């Protein structure tokens, strides 16, 4: 009897151990639906297509809110879709997990590096806007010594080196950017910028065409636009200057009045008063500068008497502005010259 009792107790212990083992296995593996869904998620991730299983990730987490793998993929999906705050909330929960902790930590580190990159680029942009190009180039060099494959900073380096007339550095940075971002259309822009900037004087026409072909607005910083202006003024290519100014006028926030007055003055300088009048008539003549240009155009289009009359009105309205008197005198001289 004692022997039978001992055998029954031993059998019961074995059954208890087997039951405990099954419970542990069940806790690790989850139920059948949970496993099926999670395997589907892994396959989709291998194909870089978490978008197709985003609902499955939610279902696994609903079945098992502590599923470490599902938490990881929820974080990764948030990251690849640009929801970095959501990604951090998921990934920070599993950084110590033996299976997914390293992967989660890598994504979190990449996000921190991305934040630093964005701040670096913003700092360089501020220096460029302030036209502190030497300081901006030094900052590029400092950042690139730590993160040499940051394509955006490499591109800024090429741009700044160009306007500082450092052709070797500009071309080296351009080649590096092409290596990092071979399909980026800005490769064409930076090459056109460098070629146009460093072209010989006898190739001014081609240089203008290259600089005018640049589409990336971030590259059209003041020295580049000034270079375009000076080359066009030297060559007197009226249509290209008109194209340039009209394009600048379409930029959000542009000082359209100042730009159009610049175009009017350019037309007058190159003996195109009719074109100057066309530009002036399409805008309200409501400032003294506009009215002075109007008087000048009238005088240069054989309407000196009207020019003299309008200059007189300006003198009455602005008795202390010598430009009004000069406009009246210039109109009178033009009238006399034409009558002789």
Short mmCIF file of C-alpha atoms in Angstrom, two decimals:
data_model
loop_
_atom_site.label_atom_id
_atom_site.label_comp_id
_atom_site.label_asym_id
_atom_site.label_seq_id
_atom_site.Cartn_x
_atom_site.Cartn_y
_atom_site.Cartn_z
CA UNK A 1 0.00 0.00 0.00
CA UNK A 2 2.82 2.41 0.91
CA UNK A 3 4.54 1.62 -2.36
CA UNK A 4 1.35 2.35 -4.33
CA UNK A 5 0.85 5.64 -2.44
CA UNK A 6 4.45 6.68 -3.15
CA UNK A 7 4.00 5.96 -6.88
CA UNK A 8 0.77 7.96 -6.99
CA UNK A 9 2.46 10.96 -5.33
CA UNK A 10 5.38 10.78 -7.77
CA UNK A 11 2.94 10.66 -10.70
CA UNK A 12 1.06 13.70 -9.36
CA UNK A 13 4.29 15.70 -9.04
CA UNK A 14 5.17 14.87 -12.65
CA UNK A 15 1.75 15.96 -13.85
CA UNK A 16 2.10 19.23 -11.92
CA UNK A 17 5.49 19.89 -13.46
CA UNK A 18 4.18 19.13 -16.91
CA UNK A 19 1.22 21.46 -16.35
CA UNK A 20 3.51 24.28 -15.15
CA UNK A 21 5.72 23.80 -18.21
CA UNK A 22 2.71 24.07 -20.51
CA UNK A 23 1.56 27.26 -18.77
CA UNK A 24 5.02 28.84 -19.18
CA UNK A 25 5.15 27.83 -22.84
CA UNK A 26 1.68 29.21 -23.37
CA UNK A 27 2.65 32.50 -21.73
CA UNK A 28 5.68 32.83 -24.00
CA UNK A 29 4.02 31.77 -27.24
CA UNK A 30 0.57 33.28 -26.78
CA UNK A 31 -2.55 31.82 -28.28
CA UNK A 32 -2.79 30.56 -31.84
CA UNK A 33 -4.28 33.75 -33.37
CA UNK A 34 -1.65 35.91 -31.69
CA UNK A 35 1.16 33.78 -33.16
CA UNK A 36 -0.36 33.77 -36.64
CA UNK A 37 -0.76 37.54 -36.66
CA UNK A 38 2.74 38.15 -35.34
CA UNK A 39 4.32 35.90 -37.98
CA UNK A 40 2.44 37.89 -40.59
CA UNK A 41 3.90 41.11 -39.13
CA UNK A 42 7.45 39.72 -39.31
CA UNK A 43 7.02 38.75 -42.97
CA UNK A 44 5.67 42.22 -43.80
CA UNK A 45 8.61 43.87 -42.04
CA UNK A 46 11.05 41.80 -44.09
CA UNK A 47 9.36 43.31 -47.16
CA UNK A 48 9.49 46.85 -45.68
CA UNK A 49 5.69 46.90 -45.71
CA UNK A 50 4.55 47.46 -42.13
CA UNK A 51 1.78 49.67 -43.50
CA UNK A 52 -0.09 46.57 -44.68
CA UNK A 53 -0.10 45.02 -41.19
CA UNK A 54 -0.69 48.07 -38.99
CA UNK A 55 -4.12 46.71 -38.01
CA UNK A 56 -2.58 43.32 -37.17
CA UNK A 57 -0.11 45.04 -34.83
CA UNK A 58 -3.05 46.62 -33.02
CA UNK A 59 -4.83 43.24 -32.79
CA UNK A 60 -1.81 41.51 -31.29
CA UNK A 61 -1.46 44.28 -28.70
CA UNK A 62 -5.17 43.99 -27.92
CA UNK A 63 -4.75 40.25 -27.37
CA UNK A 64 -1.56 40.71 -25.38
CA UNK A 65 -0.70 44.32 -24.36
CA UNK A 66 2.71 43.15 -23.09
CA UNK A 67 3.77 41.41 -26.33
CA UNK A 68 7.34 42.72 -26.70
CA UNK A 69 7.54 42.03 -30.42
CA UNK A 70 4.26 43.80 -31.18
CA UNK A 71 5.36 46.77 -29.05
CA UNK A 72 8.58 46.95 -31.07
CA UNK A 73 6.80 46.86 -34.42
CA UNK A 74 4.28 49.43 -33.24
CA UNK A 75 7.23 51.69 -32.43
CA UNK A 76 8.98 50.95 -35.70
CA UNK A 77 5.81 51.62 -37.71
CA UNK A 78 5.37 54.94 -35.89
CA UNK A 79 8.98 55.84 -36.69
CA UNK A 80 8.84 55.05 -40.42
CA UNK A 81 5.58 57.01 -40.77
CA UNK A 82 7.06 60.10 -39.11
CA UNK A 83 5.35 59.83 -35.72
CA UNK A 84 8.50 60.07 -33.63
CA UNK A 85 6.71 60.85 -30.37
CA UNK A 86 4.61 57.71 -30.74
CA UNK A 87 7.71 55.71 -31.66
CA UNK A 88 9.49 56.85 -28.51
CA UNK A 89 6.55 55.87 -26.30
CA UNK A 90 6.58 52.30 -27.64
CA UNK A 91 10.31 51.74 -28.02
CA UNK A 92 11.35 53.10 -24.63
CA UNK A 93 9.18 50.38 -23.01
CA UNK A 94 11.30 47.56 -24.45
CA UNK A 95 14.90 48.83 -24.46
CA UNK A 96 15.81 46.15 -21.92
CA UNK A 97 14.13 43.28 -23.74
CA UNK A 98 16.60 40.54 -24.71
CA UNK A 99 15.08 40.06 -28.17
CA UNK A 100 14.03 43.55 -29.22
CA UNK A 101 15.91 45.91 -26.89
CA UNK A 102 18.92 46.38 -29.16
CA UNK A 103 16.73 47.10 -32.19
CA UNK A 104 14.61 49.56 -30.23
CA UNK A 105 17.73 51.32 -28.91
CA UNK A 106 19.11 51.62 -32.44
CA UNK A 107 15.97 53.36 -33.69
CA UNK A 108 15.92 55.67 -30.66
CA UNK A 109 19.58 56.55 -31.29
CA UNK A 110 18.80 57.27 -34.95
CA UNK A 111 16.02 59.64 -33.88
CA UNK A 112 18.36 61.48 -31.51
CA UNK A 113 20.93 61.80 -34.30
CA UNK A 114 18.21 63.07 -36.65
CA UNK A 115 17.30 65.77 -34.14
CA UNK A 116 20.95 66.83 -33.93
CA UNK A 117 21.26 66.89 -37.72
CA UNK A 118 18.20 69.11 -38.01
CA UNK A 119 19.62 71.52 -35.43
CA UNK A 120 22.99 71.57 -37.21
CA UNK A 121 21.39 72.41 -40.56
CA UNK A 122 19.23 75.10 -38.97
CA UNK A 123 22.31 76.71 -37.40
CA UNK A 124 24.07 76.77 -40.77
CA UNK A 125 20.99 78.27 -42.45
CA UNK A 126 20.93 81.08 -39.88
CA UNK A 127 24.55 81.94 -40.68
CA UNK A 128 23.81 81.86 -44.42
CA UNK A 129 20.82 84.18 -44.01
CA UNK A 130 23.08 86.51 -42.05
CA UNK A 131 25.64 86.25 -44.89
CA UNK A 132 28.29 85.00 -42.44
CA UNK A 133 29.70 82.61 -45.01
CA UNK A 134 33.14 82.02 -43.48
CA UNK A 135 31.54 81.06 -40.16
CA UNK A 136 28.96 78.89 -41.96
CA UNK A 137 31.66 76.98 -43.84
CA UNK A 138 33.62 76.40 -40.63
CA UNK A 139 30.48 75.07 -38.98
CA UNK A 140 29.96 72.71 -41.92
CA UNK A 141 33.51 71.44 -41.55
CA UNK A 142 33.08 70.93 -37.80
CA UNK A 143 29.83 69.01 -38.21
CA UNK A 144 31.12 66.91 -41.10
CA UNK A 145 34.14 65.84 -39.07
CA UNK A 146 31.66 64.14 -36.70
CA UNK A 147 28.97 63.09 -39.21
CA UNK A 148 30.72 62.94 -42.61
CA UNK A 149 27.78 61.36 -44.45
CA UNK A 150 25.21 64.07 -43.69
CA UNK A 151 24.17 64.86 -47.26
CA UNK A 152 22.38 68.11 -46.42
CA UNK A 153 25.43 69.60 -44.70
CA UNK A 154 27.66 68.38 -47.56
CA UNK A 155 25.39 70.26 -49.97
CA UNK A 156 25.54 73.42 -47.85
CA UNK A 157 29.31 73.12 -47.81
CA UNK A 158 29.40 73.01 -51.62
CA UNK A 159 27.18 76.09 -51.86
CA UNK A 160 29.13 78.17 -49.34
CA UNK A 161 32.53 77.15 -50.72
CA UNK A 162 31.35 78.36 -54.15
CA UNK A 163 30.45 81.88 -53.02
CA UNK A 164 33.75 82.02 -51.10
CA UNK A 165 35.51 81.20 -54.41
CA UNK A 166 36.94 77.93 -53.10
CA UNK A 167 36.42 75.88 -56.23
CA UNK A 168 38.31 72.75 -55.12
CA UNK A 169 36.30 72.48 -51.92
CA UNK A 170 33.04 73.19 -53.72
CA UNK A 171 33.65 70.50 -56.34
CA UNK A 172 34.79 67.96 -53.72
CA UNK A 173 31.62 68.56 -51.69
CA UNK A 174 29.48 68.33 -54.83
CA UNK A 175 31.05 64.98 -55.71
CA UNK A 176 30.46 63.75 -52.15
CA UNK A 177 26.80 64.79 -52.33
CA UNK A 178 26.40 62.97 -55.64
CA UNK A 179 27.89 59.86 -54.02
CA UNK A 180 25.46 60.08 -51.08
CA UNK A 181 22.37 61.12 -53.06
CA UNK A 182 22.88 60.04 -56.66
CA UNK A 183 19.18 60.34 -57.55
CA UNK A 184 18.65 63.77 -55.96
CA UNK A 185 17.75 66.38 -58.61
CA UNK A 186 19.75 68.96 -56.66
CA UNK A 187 22.88 67.35 -58.12
CA UNK A 188 22.07 69.19 -61.34
CA UNK A 189 21.51 72.46 -59.48
CA UNK A 190 24.76 72.41 -57.51
CA UNK A 191 26.77 71.47 -60.61
CA UNK A 192 25.14 74.28 -62.61
CA UNK A 193 25.82 76.69 -59.77
CA UNK A 194 29.52 75.81 -59.52
CA UNK A 195 30.00 75.84 -63.30
CA UNK A 196 28.17 79.15 -63.73
CA UNK A 197 29.96 80.85 -60.85
CA UNK A 198 33.47 79.94 -61.98
CA UNK A 199 33.04 80.43 -65.75
CA UNK A 200 35.37 82.81 -67.55
CA UNK A 201 34.12 86.28 -68.50
CA UNK A 202 33.92 85.42 -72.18
CA UNK A 203 31.39 82.70 -71.32
CA UNK A 204 29.05 85.10 -69.48
CA UNK A 205 26.03 84.12 -71.59
CA UNK A 206 26.43 80.43 -70.79
CA UNK A 207 27.08 81.26 -67.12
CA UNK A 208 23.79 83.19 -66.97
CA UNK A 209 21.91 80.24 -68.48
CA UNK A 210 23.39 77.83 -65.95
CA UNK A 211 22.62 80.05 -62.97
CA UNK A 212 19.10 80.76 -64.19
CA UNK A 213 18.48 77.00 -64.52
CA UNK A 214 18.81 76.46 -60.75
CA UNK A 215 15.45 75.42 -59.31
CA UNK A 216 16.36 74.94 -55.64
CA UNK A 217 15.47 78.24 -53.96
CA UNK A 218 17.79 77.50 -51.03
CA UNK A 219 20.75 77.80 -53.40
CA UNK A 220 19.75 81.24 -54.68
CA UNK A 221 21.36 83.11 -51.80
CA UNK A 222 22.24 86.83 -52.22
CA UNK A 223 25.73 86.35 -53.78
CA UNK A 224 24.27 84.02 -56.42
CA UNK A 225 21.46 86.42 -57.30
CA UNK A 226 23.91 89.32 -57.37
CA UNK A 227 26.12 87.32 -59.72
CA UNK A 228 23.14 86.75 -62.05
CA UNK A 229 22.32 90.47 -61.97
CA UNK A 230 25.88 91.58 -62.67
CA UNK A 231 26.35 89.13 -65.54
CA UNK A 232 23.09 90.20 -67.18
CA UNK A 233 23.90 93.88 -66.75
CA UNK A 234 27.30 93.28 -68.36
CA UNK A 235 25.80 91.45 -71.32
CA UNK A 236 22.64 93.56 -71.55
CA UNK A 237 20.47 90.48 -72.09
CA UNK A 238 17.12 92.12 -71.47
CA UNK A 239 14.88 89.07 -71.80
CA UNK A 240 16.95 87.08 -69.31
CA UNK A 241 16.83 89.89 -66.76
CA UNK A 242 13.07 90.16 -67.22
CA UNK A 243 12.76 86.40 -66.69
CA UNK A 244 14.92 86.59 -63.57
CA UNK A 245 12.98 89.47 -61.98
CA UNK A 246 9.57 87.98 -62.82
CA UNK A 247 10.66 84.69 -61.23
CA UNK A 248 11.82 86.51 -58.10
CA UNK A 249 8.47 88.32 -57.91
CA UNK A 250 6.68 84.96 -57.70
CA UNK A 251 8.60 83.90 -54.58
CA UNK A 252 6.34 84.04 -51.49
CA UNK A 253 7.12 87.14 -49.43
CA UNK A 254 9.04 88.87 -52.24
CA UNK A 255 9.24 92.67 -52.26
CA UNK A 256 7.49 92.91 -55.61
CA UNK A 257 7.49 96.72 -55.70
CA UNK A 258 11.26 96.96 -55.31
CA UNK A 259 11.87 94.19 -57.84
CA UNK A 260 9.61 95.75 -60.46
CA UNK A 261 11.26 99.15 -59.97
CA UNK A 262 14.59 97.44 -60.53
CA UNK A 263 13.26 95.98 -63.77
CA UNK A 264 11.91 99.38 -64.88
CA UNK A 265 15.27 101.03 -64.18
CA UNK A 266 17.02 98.26 -66.15
CA UNK A 267 14.73 98.84 -69.14
CA UNK A 268 15.35 102.59 -68.99
CA UNK A 269 19.10 102.09 -68.77
CA UNK A 270 19.00 99.94 -71.90
CA UNK A 271 16.80 102.36 -73.84
CA UNK A 272 13.59 100.35 -73.57
CA UNK A 273 11.18 102.98 -72.15
CA UNK A 274 8.16 101.30 -73.73
CA UNK A 275 8.83 98.07 -71.82
CA UNK A 276 9.44 100.11 -68.68
CA UNK A 277 6.05 101.77 -69.12
CA UNK A 278 4.39 98.36 -69.56
CA UNK A 279 5.71 97.24 -66.18
CA UNK A 280 4.80 100.50 -64.49
CA UNK A 281 1.26 100.49 -65.82
CA UNK A 282 0.52 97.02 -64.46
CA UNK A 283 1.18 98.15 -60.88
CA UNK A 284 -0.28 100.95 -58.74
CA UNK A 285 1.82 104.12 -58.95
CA UNK A 286 1.41 105.02 -55.30
CA UNK A 287 4.92 105.80 -54.07
CA UNK A 288 7.30 108.69 -54.76
CA UNK A 289 9.79 106.25 -56.33
CA UNK A 290 7.12 105.00 -58.74
CA UNK A 291 6.11 108.56 -59.65
CA UNK A 292 9.71 109.59 -60.31
CA UNK A 293 10.09 106.60 -62.62
CA UNK A 294 6.85 107.57 -64.34
CA UNK A 295 8.18 111.09 -65.01
CA UNK A 296 11.42 109.64 -66.36
CA UNK A 297 9.54 107.27 -68.68
CA UNK A 298 7.33 110.09 -69.98
CA UNK A 299 10.41 112.16 -70.78
CA UNK A 300 12.05 109.27 -72.62
CA UNK A 301 8.96 108.51 -74.70
CA UNK A 302 8.65 112.04 -76.16
CA UNK A 303 6.02 113.11 -73.60
CA UNK A 304 8.18 115.73 -71.94
CA UNK A 305 5.39 118.25 -71.41
CA UNK A 306 3.39 115.73 -69.41
CA UNK A 307 6.60 114.76 -67.59
CA UNK A 308 7.24 118.41 -66.65
CA UNK A 309 3.66 118.77 -65.44
CA UNK A 310 3.88 115.62 -63.26
CA UNK A 311 7.27 116.65 -61.90
CA UNK A 312 5.69 119.96 -60.84
CA UNK A 313 3.01 118.07 -58.90
CA UNK A 314 5.73 116.06 -57.16
CA UNK A 315 7.61 119.25 -56.19
CA UNK A 316 4.45 120.69 -54.66
CA UNK A 317 3.80 117.47 -52.72
CA UNK A 318 7.44 116.93 -51.70
CA UNK A 319 9.10 120.40 -51.55
CA UNK A 320 12.09 119.10 -49.58
CA UNK A 321 12.97 116.17 -51.83
CA UNK A 322 15.65 117.21 -54.33
CA UNK A 323 14.87 114.24 -56.57
CA UNK A 324 11.63 115.93 -57.61
CA UNK A 325 13.48 119.04 -58.78
CA UNK A 326 16.00 116.89 -60.65
CA UNK A 327 13.16 115.05 -62.39
CA UNK A 328 11.67 118.38 -63.49
CA UNK A 329 15.05 119.64 -64.79
CA UNK A 330 15.77 116.37 -66.65
CA UNK A 331 12.33 116.49 -68.29
CA UNK A 332 12.87 120.13 -69.34
CA UNK A 333 16.31 119.36 -70.81
CA UNK A 334 14.86 116.40 -72.72
CA UNK A 335 12.10 118.67 -74.07
CA UNK A 336 14.61 121.32 -75.22
CA UNK A 337 16.92 118.75 -76.80
CA UNK A 338 14.08 117.22 -78.78
CA UNK A 339 12.85 120.58 -80.07
CA UNK A 340 16.26 121.61 -81.37
#
